[in-house]
Short mmCIF file of C-alpha atoms in Angstrom, two decimals:
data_model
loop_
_atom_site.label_atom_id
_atom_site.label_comp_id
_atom_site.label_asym_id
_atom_site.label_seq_id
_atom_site.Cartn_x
_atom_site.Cartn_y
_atom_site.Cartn_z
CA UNK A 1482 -59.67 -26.23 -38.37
CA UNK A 1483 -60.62 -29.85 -37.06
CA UNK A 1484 -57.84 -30.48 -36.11
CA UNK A 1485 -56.74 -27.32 -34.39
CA UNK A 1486 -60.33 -27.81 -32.48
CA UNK A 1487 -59.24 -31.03 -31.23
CA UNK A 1488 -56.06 -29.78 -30.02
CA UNK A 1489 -57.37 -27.15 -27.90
CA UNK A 1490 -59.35 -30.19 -26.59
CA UNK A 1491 -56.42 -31.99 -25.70
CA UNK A 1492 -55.29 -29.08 -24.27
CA UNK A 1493 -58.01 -28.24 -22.15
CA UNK A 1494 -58.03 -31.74 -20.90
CA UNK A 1495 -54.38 -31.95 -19.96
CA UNK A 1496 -54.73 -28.64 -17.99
CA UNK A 1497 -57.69 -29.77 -16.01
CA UNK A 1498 -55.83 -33.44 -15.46
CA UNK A 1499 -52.85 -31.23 -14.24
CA UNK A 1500 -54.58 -29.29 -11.63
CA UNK A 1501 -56.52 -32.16 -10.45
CA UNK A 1502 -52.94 -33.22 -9.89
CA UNK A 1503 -52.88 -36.33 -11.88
CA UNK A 1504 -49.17 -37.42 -12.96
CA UNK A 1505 -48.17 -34.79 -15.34
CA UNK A 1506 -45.47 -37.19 -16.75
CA UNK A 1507 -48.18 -39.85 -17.34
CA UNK A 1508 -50.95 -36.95 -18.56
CA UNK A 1509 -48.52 -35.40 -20.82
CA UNK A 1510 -47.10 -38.01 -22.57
CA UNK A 1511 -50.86 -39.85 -23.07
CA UNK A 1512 -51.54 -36.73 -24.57
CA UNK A 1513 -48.63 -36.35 -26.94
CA UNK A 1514 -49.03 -40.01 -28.24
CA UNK A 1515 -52.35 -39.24 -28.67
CA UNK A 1516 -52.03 -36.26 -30.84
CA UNK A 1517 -49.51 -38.00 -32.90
CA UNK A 1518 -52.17 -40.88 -33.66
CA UNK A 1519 -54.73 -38.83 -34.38
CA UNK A 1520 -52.17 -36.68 -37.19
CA UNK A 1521 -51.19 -39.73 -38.94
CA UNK A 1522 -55.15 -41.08 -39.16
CA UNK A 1523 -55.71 -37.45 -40.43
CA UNK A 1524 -53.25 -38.22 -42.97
CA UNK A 1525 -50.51 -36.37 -41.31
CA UNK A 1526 -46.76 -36.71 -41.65
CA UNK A 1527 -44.79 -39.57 -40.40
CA UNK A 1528 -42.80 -38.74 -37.23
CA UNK A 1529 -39.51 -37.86 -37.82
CA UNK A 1530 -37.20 -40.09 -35.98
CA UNK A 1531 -33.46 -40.94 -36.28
CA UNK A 1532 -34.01 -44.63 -37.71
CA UNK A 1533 -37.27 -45.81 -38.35
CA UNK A 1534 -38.79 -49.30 -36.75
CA UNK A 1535 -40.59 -49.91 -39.92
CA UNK A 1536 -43.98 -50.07 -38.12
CA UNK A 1537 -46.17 -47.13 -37.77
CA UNK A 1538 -47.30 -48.93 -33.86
CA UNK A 1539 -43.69 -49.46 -32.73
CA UNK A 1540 -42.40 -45.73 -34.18
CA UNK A 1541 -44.16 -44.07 -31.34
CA UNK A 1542 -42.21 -46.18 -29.14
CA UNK A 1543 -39.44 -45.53 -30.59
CA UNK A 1544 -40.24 -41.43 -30.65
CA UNK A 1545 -40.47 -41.91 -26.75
CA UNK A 1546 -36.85 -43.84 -26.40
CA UNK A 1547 -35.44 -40.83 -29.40
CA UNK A 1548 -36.52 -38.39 -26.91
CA UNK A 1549 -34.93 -39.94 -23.77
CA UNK A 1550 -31.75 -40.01 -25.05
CA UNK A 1551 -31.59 -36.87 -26.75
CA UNK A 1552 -32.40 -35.25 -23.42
CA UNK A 1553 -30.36 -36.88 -21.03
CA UNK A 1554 -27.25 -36.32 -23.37
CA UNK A 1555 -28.13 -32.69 -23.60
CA UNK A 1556 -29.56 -31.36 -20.60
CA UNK A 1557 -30.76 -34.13 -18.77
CA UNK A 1558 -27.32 -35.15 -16.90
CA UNK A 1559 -26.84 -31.33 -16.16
CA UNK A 1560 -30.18 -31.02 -14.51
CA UNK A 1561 -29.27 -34.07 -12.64
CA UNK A 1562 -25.95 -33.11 -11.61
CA UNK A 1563 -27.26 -30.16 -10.26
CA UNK A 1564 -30.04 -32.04 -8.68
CA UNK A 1565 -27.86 -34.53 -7.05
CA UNK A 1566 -24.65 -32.11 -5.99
CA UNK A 1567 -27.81 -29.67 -4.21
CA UNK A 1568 -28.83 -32.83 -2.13
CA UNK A 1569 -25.42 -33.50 -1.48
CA UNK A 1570 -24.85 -29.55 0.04
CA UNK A 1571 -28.00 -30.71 2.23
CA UNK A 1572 -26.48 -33.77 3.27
CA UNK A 1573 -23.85 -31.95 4.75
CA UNK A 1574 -25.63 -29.10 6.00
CA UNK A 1575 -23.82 -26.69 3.54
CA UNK A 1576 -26.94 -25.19 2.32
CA UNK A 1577 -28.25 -24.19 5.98
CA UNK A 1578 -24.71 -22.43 6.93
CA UNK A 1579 -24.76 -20.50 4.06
CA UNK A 1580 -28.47 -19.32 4.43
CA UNK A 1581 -27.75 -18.63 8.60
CA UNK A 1582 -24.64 -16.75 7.41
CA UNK A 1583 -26.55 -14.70 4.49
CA UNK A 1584 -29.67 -13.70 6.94
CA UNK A 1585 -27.81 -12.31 10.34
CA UNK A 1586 -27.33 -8.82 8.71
CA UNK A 1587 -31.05 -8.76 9.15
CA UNK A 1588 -30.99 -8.66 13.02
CA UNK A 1589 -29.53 -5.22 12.72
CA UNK A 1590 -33.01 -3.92 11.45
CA UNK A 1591 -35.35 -3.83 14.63
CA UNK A 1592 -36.06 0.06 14.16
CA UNK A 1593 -37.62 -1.15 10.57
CA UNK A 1594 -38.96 -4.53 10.48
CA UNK A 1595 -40.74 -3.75 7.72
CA UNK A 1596 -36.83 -3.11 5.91
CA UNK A 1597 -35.74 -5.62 6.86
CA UNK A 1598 -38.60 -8.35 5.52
CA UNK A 1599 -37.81 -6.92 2.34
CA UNK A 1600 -34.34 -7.12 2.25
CA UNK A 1601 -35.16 -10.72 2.69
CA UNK A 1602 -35.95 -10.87 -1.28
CA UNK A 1603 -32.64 -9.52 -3.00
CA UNK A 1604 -30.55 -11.84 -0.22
CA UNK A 1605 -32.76 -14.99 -0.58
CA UNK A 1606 -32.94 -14.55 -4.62
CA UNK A 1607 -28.78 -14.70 -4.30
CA UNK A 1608 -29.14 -17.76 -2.04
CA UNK A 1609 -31.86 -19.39 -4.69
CA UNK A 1610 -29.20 -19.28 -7.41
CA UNK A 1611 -26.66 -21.61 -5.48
CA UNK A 1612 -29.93 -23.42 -4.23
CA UNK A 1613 -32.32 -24.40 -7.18
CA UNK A 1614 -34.92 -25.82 -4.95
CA UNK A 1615 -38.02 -23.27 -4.44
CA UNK A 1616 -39.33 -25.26 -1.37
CA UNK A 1617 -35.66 -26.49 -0.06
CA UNK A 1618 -34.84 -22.73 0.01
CA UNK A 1619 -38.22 -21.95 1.69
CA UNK A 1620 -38.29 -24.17 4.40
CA UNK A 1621 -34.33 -22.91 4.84
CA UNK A 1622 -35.66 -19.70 5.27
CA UNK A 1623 -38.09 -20.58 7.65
CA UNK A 1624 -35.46 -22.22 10.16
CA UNK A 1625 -33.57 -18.85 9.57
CA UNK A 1626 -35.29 -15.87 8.81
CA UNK A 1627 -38.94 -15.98 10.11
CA UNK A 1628 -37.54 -16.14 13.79
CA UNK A 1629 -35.58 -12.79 12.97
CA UNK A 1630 -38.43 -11.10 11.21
CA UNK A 1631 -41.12 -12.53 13.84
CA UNK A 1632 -39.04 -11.60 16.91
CA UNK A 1633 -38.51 -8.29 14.58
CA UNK A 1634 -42.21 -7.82 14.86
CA UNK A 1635 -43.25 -8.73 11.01
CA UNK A 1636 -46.16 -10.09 11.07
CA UNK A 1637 -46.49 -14.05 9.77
CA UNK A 1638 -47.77 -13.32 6.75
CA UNK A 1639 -45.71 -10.53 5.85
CA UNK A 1640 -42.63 -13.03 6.65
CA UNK A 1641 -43.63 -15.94 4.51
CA UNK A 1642 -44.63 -13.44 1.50
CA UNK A 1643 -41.13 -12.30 1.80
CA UNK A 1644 -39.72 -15.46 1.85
CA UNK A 1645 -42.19 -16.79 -1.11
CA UNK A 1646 -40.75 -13.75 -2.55
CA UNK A 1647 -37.13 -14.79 -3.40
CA UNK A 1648 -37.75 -17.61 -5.35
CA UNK A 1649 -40.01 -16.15 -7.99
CA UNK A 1650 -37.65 -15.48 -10.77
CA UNK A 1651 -36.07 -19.25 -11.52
CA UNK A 1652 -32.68 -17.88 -12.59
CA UNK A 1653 -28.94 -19.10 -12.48
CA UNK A 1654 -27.10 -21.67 -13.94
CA UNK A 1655 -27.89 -24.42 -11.60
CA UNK A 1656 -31.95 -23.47 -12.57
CA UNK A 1657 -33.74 -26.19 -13.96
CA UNK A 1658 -36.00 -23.81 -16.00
CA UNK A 1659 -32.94 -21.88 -17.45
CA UNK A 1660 -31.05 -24.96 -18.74
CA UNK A 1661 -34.18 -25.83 -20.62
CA UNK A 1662 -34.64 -22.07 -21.78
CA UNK A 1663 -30.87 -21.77 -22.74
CA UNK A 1664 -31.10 -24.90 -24.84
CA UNK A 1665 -34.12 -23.62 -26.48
CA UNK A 1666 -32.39 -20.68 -27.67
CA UNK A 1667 -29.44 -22.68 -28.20
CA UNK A 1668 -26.98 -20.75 -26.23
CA UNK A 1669 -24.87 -22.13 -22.62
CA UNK A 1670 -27.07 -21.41 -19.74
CA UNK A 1671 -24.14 -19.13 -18.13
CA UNK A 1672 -24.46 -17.01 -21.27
CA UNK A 1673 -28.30 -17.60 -20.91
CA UNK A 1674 -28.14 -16.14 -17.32
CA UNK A 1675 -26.03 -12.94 -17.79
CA UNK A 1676 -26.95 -11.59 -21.32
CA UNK A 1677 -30.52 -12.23 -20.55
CA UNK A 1678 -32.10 -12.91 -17.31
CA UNK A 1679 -30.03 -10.33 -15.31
CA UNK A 1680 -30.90 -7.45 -17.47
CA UNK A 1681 -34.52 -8.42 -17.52
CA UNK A 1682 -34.39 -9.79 -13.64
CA UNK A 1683 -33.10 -6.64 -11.99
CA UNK A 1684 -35.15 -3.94 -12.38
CA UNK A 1685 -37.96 -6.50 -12.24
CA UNK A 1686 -36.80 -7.06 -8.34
CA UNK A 1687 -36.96 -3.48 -7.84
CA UNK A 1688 -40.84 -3.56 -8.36
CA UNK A 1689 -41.13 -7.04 -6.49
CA UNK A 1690 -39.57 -5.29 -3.66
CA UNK A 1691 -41.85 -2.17 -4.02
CA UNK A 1692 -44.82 -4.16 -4.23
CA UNK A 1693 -44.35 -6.30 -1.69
CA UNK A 1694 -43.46 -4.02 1.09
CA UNK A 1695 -46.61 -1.57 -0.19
CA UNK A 1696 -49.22 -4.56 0.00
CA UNK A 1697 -48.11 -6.57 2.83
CA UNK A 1698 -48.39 -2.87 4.72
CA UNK A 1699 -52.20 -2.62 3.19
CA UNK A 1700 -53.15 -6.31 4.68
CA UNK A 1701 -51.02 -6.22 7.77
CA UNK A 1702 -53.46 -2.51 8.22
CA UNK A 1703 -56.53 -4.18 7.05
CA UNK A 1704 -55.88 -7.20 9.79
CA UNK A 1705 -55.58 -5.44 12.64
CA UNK A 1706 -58.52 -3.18 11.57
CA UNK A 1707 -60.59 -6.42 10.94
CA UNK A 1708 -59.47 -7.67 14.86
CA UNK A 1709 -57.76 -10.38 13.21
CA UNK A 1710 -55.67 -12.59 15.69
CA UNK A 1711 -52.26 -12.58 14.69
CA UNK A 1712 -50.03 -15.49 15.84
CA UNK A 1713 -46.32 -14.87 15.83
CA UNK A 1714 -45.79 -18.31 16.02
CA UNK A 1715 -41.90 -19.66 16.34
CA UNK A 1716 -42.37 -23.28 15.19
CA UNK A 1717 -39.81 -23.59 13.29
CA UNK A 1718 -38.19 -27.01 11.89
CA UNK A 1719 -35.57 -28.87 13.27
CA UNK A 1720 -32.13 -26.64 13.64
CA UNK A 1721 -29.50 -29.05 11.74
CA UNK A 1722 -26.20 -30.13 13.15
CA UNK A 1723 -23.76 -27.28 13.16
CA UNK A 1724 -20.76 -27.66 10.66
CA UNK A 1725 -17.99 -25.04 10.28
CA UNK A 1726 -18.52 -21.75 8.65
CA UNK A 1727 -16.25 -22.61 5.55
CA UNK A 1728 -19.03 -24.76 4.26
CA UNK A 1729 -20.89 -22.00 3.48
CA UNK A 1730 -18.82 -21.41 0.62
CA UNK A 1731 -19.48 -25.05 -1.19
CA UNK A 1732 -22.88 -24.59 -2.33
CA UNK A 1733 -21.68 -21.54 -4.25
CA UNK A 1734 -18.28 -23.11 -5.47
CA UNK A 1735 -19.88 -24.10 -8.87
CA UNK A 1736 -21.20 -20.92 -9.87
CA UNK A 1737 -18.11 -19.16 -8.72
CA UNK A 1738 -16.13 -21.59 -11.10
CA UNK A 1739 -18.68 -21.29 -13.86
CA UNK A 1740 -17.99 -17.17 -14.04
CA UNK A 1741 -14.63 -17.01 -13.20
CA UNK A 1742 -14.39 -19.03 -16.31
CA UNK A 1743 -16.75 -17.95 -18.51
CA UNK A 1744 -15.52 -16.46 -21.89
CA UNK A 1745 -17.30 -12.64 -19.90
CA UNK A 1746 -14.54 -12.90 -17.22
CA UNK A 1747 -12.00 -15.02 -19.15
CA UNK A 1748 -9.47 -15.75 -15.98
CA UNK A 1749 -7.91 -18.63 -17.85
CA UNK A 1750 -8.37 -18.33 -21.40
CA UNK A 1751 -7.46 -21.39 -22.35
CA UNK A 1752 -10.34 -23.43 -19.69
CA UNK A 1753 -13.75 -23.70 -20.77
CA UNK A 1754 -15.73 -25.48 -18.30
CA UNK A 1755 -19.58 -26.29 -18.68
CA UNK A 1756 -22.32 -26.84 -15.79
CA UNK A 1757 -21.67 -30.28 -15.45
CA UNK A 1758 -18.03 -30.46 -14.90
CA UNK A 1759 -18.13 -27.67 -12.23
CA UNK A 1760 -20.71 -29.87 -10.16
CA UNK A 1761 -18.61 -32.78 -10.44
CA UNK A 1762 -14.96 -30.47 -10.10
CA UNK A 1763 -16.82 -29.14 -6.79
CA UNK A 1764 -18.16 -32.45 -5.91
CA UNK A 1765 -14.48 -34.25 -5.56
CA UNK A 1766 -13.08 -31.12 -3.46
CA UNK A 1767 -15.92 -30.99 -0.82
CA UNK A 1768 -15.84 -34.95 -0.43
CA UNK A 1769 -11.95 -34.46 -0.26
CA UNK A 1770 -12.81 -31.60 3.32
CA UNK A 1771 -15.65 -33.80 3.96
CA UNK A 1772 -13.04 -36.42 4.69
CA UNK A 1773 -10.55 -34.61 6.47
CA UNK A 1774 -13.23 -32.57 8.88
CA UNK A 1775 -14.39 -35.73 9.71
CA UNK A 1776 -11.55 -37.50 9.78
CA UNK A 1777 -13.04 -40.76 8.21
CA UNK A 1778 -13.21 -41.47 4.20
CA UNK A 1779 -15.96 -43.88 5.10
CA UNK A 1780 -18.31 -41.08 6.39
CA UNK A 1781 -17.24 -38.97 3.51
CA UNK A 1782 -18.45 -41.83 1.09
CA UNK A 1783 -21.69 -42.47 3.15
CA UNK A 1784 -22.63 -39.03 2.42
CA UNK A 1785 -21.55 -39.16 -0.94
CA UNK A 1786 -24.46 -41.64 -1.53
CA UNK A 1787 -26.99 -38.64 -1.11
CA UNK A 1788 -25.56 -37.11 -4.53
CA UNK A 1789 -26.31 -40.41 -6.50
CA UNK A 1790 -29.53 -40.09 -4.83
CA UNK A 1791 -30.31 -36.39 -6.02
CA UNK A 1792 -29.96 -37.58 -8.84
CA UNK A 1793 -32.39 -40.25 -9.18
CA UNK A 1794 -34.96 -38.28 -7.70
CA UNK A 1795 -34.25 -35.60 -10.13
CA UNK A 1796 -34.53 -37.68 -13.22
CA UNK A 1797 -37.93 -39.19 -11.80
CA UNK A 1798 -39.64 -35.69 -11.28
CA UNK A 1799 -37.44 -33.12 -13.77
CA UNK A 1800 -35.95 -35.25 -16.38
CA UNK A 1801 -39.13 -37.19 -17.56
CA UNK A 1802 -41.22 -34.04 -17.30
CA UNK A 1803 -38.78 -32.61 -20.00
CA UNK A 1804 -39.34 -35.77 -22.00
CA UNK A 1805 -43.56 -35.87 -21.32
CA UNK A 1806 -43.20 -32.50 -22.33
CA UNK A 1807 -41.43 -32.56 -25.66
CA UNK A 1808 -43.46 -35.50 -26.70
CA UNK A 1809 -46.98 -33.52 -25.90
CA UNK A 1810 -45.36 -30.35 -27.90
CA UNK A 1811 -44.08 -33.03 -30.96
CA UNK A 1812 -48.05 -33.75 -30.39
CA UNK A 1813 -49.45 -30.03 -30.92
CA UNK A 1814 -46.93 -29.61 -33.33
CA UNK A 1815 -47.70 -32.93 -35.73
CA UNK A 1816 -51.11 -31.52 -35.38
CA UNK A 1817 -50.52 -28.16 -37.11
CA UNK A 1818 -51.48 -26.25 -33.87
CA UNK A 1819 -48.58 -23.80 -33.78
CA UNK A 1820 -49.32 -22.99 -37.46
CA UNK A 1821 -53.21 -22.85 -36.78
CA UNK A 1822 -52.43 -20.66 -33.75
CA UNK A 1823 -50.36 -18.14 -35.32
CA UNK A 1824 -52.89 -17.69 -38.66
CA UNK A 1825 -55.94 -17.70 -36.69
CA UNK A 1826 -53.63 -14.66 -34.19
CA UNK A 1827 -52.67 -12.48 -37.05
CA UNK A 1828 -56.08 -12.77 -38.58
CA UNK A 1829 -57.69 -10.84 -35.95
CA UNK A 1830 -55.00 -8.26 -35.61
CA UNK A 1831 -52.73 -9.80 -33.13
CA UNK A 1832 -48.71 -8.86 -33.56
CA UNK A 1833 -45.60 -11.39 -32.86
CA UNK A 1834 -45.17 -8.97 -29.10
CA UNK A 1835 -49.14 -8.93 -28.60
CA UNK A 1836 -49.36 -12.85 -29.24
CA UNK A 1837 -46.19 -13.40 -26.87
CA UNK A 1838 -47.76 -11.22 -24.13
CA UNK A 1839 -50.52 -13.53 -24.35
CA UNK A 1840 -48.77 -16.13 -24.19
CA UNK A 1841 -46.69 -15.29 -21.23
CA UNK A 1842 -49.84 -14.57 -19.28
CA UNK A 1843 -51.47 -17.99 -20.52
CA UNK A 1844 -48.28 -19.26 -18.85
CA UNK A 1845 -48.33 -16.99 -15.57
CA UNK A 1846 -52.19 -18.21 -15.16
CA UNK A 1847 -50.84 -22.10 -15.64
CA UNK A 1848 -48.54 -21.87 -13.17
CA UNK A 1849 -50.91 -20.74 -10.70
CA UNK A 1850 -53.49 -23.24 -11.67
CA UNK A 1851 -50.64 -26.12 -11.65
CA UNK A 1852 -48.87 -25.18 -8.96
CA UNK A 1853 -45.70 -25.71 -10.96
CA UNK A 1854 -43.16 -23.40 -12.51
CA UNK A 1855 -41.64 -26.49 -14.17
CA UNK A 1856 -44.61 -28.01 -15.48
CA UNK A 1857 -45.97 -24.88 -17.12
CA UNK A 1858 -43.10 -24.19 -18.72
CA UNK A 1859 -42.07 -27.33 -20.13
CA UNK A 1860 -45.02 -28.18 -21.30
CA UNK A 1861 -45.11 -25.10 -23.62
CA UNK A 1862 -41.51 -24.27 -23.53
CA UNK A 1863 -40.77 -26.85 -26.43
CA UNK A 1864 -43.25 -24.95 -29.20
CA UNK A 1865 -41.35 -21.64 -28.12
CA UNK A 1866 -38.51 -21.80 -30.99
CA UNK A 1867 -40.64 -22.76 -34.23
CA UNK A 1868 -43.56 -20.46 -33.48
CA UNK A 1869 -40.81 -17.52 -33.07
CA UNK A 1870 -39.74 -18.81 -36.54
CA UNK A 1871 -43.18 -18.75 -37.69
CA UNK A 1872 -43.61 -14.85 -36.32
CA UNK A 1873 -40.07 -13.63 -37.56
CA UNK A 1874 -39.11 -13.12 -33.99
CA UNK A 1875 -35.37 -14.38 -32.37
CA UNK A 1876 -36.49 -16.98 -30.25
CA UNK A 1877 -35.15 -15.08 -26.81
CA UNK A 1878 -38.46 -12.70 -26.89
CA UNK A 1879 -40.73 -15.61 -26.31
CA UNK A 1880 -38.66 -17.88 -24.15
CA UNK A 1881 -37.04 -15.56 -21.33
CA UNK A 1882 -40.47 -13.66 -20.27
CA UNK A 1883 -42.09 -16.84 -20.64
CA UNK A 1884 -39.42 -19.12 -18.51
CA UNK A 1885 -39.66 -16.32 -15.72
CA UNK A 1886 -43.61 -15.87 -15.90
CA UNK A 1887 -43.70 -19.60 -15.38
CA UNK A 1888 -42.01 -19.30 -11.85
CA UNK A 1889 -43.54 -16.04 -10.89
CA UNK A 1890 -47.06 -17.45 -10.85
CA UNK A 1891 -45.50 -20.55 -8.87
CA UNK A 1892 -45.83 -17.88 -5.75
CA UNK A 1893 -49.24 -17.24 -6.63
CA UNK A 1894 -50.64 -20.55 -5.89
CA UNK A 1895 -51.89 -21.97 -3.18
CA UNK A 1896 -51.21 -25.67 -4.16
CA UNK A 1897 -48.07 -24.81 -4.70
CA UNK A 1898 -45.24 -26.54 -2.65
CA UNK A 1899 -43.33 -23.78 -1.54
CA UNK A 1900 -46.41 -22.12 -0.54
CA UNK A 1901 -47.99 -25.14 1.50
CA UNK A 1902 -44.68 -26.15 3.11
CA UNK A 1903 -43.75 -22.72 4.55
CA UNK A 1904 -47.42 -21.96 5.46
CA UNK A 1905 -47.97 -25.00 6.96
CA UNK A 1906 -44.87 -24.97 8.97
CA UNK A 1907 -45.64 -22.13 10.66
CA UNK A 1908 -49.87 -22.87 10.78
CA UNK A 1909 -50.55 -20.26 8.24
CA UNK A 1910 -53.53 -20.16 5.56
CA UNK A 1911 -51.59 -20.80 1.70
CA UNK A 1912 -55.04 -19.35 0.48
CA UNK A 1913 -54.37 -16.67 2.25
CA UNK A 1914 -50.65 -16.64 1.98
CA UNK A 1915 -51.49 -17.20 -2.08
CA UNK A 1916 -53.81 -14.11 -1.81
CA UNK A 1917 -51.16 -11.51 -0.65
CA UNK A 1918 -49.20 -12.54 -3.33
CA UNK A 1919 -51.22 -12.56 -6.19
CA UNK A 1920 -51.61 -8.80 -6.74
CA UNK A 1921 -47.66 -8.18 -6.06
CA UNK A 1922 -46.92 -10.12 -8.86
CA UNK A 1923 -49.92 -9.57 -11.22
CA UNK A 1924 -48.05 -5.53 -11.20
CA UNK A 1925 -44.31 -7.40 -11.08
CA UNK A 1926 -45.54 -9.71 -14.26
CA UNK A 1927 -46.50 -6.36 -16.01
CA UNK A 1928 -43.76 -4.62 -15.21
CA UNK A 1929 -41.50 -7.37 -16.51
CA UNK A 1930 -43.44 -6.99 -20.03
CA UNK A 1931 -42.92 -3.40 -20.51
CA UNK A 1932 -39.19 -3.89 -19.03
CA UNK A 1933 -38.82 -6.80 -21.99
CA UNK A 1934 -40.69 -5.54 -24.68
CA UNK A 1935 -40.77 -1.88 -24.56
CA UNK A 1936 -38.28 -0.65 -22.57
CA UNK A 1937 -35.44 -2.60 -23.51
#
């Protein structure tokens, strides 16, 4: 009990460290070490590491260099393949063709603006799975689709709800979420994406959609009721450089390859091909038309520096969060709190689908607080498999509602940075942006419970 009480403690102080937005790397990992100290005074187990340093002091060092390694040579590289091929399609301005060729069937809309803001969802949640950035793909948006929808006569807010809109459910293979969820449930992340999220994603849209449109209605009403001065303001960032159409087709070029050749379309039976070699497959043929459209290799390898860069910048925010985060859950864990959690749940009535509703909400309200799909769900995503163990449940049932909760209550918050960039972009309140949101996906959240476990 003592030491389930102190790690609610530890808990409650990482939360409250998080949202007062100190480094969640540094926060995280302080906290884990922590936990694993105070186990082992308790008279706790010794960590379990590969090869032991023979010193209780230098073991949690070593715990924190086990974990490094065993994350980069799983997921880590992936994540930062992805991460560095998605700054590459921005180098070249691939990602902005492909999101000005995606929105212009929206123009044909002007009898029903109100349509056509929420077609904006199913289109931009296509674009978000070839572009696993939630603000990159907002501020895209902005450049694109808020001029349409404003000269449409959608009101600001209604616009930049849509927009928020599309990147609430972090799905696809190039997701940074999903490869951690797929490796949790120990399955590849393009099996990951189809058997699961899909089935549980779709119908959730549906309701998003539904939602959205029905509530952004109610304020837009309520606004010009209250007087309120609307701005339909067109500042918009910088257009980039044009480049051909064709490029459009290289930020998707991965995920094309990935299904084509996945054992659920089988093209070429014989070819197997994982996230990681499709970046780097699709990497060598756009810096091969890179070349020739420019007609200089040098510019071609000058823009090839901004994948090695994507990287980097990917293993300094995503790749040591996964590693912070596994070392707090090897924390909770060494501390008996999974073990302490479940008990103390099924003493007081609670089932295995009761105490993973609770826990995707816990995880929904985190996100919201944090401002951070990722961080929510890393930070719990690691105790995920051994307390479905502990409850007799496959480890799917708590992982995929919890994985998508994490990035649905991303939209919710108004610290959130695709919420601040796109509001303040445009001059726009992210409280008040946040607020319009919030009730959308409090219903959407529900939904995608009963959809998950009842339903299906």
């Amino acid at each position: 009990m003592l030491l389930f009480l102190i790690s609610l403690l530890f808990v409650c102080l990482t939360a409250v460290a998080l949202i007062r937005k100190i480094n969640p790397q540094g926060i995280l990992l302080a906290a884990g070490i922590g936990m694993c100290i105070i186990a082992l005074a308790f008279g706790g187990h010794e960590l379990e590491l590969k090869t032991s340093t023979g010193s209780a002091i230098f073991n949690f060092i070593k715990l924190i260099e086990e974990t490094f390694l065993s994350n980069i040579s799983r997921a880590g590289l992936m994540i930062m393949t992805i991460g560095g091929y998605v700054a590459f399609m921005n180098h070249i301005n691939a990602t902005h063709t492909l999101v000005r060729i995606s929105m212009k069937p929206l123009a044909f809309f002007r009898k029903c603006p109100m349509l056509a803001a929420v077609l904006t969802i199913p289109i931009g949640q296509l674009l978000f799975i070839t572009t696993p950035s939630a603000t990159g793909l907002g501020l895209l948006l902005v450049a694109s689709v808020y001029p349409i929808l404003n000269s449409l006569g959608v009101s600001r807010l209604t616009a930049l709800s849509m927009i928020a809109a599309t990147t609430i459910f972090d799905q696809g293979p190039g997701s940074a979420n999903t490869a951690l969820a797929s490796e949790l449930v120990s399955e590849n992340n393009v099996e990951y994406f189809i058997t699961h999220q899909l089935p549980l994603v779709l119908p959730t849209s549906c309701i998003v959609m539904i939602t959205f449109y029905f509530f952004n209605r109610y304020f837009d009403k309520k606004d010009q009721q209250a007087h309120t001065s609307e701005t339909y303001s067109t500042a918009v960032p910088e257009i980039q450089e044009q480049v051909p159409a064709y490029f459009a087709l290289f930020p998707v070029m991965p995920l094309v390859l990935l299904v084509l050749l996945s054992p659920y379309v089988g093209l070429v039976e014989h070819i197997r091909m994982n996230t990681t070699i499709a970046m780097f497959f699709s990497l060598l043929v756009v810096l091969f038309v890179v070349a020739i459209q420019k007609r200089s290799a040098r510019k071609a390898f000058e823009a090839f520096s901004a994948f090695w860069k994507g990287m980097g910048n990917v293993f300094g925010s995503v790749v040591t969060l996964i590693v912070a985060s596994e070392i707090f859950s090897k924390g909770l864990i060494q501390m008996g709190f999974v073990d302490s959690l479940i008990t103390y749940s099924t003493q007081i009535g609670l089932t295995g689908v009761l105490i993973a509703i609770l826990f995707t909400i816990v995880i929904f309200s985190a996100a919201m607080l944090m401002g951070s799909g990722n961080a929510a769900f890393f930070s719990f995503g690691p105790l995920l498999p051994e307390m479905a163990q502990r409850l007799g449940m496959p480890a799917i049932s708590l992982v995929l509602p919890m994985q998508l909760a994490s990035s649905m209550g991303r939209a919710a918050s108004p610290i959130a940075g695709i919420i601040v960039a796109i509001a303040g972009v445009v001059g726009a309140s992210p409280l008040e942006l946040a607020k319009r949101n919030t009730m959308p996906l409090i219903i959407s959240i529900t939904s995608l419970l009963v959809f998950h476990f009842i339903i299906t």
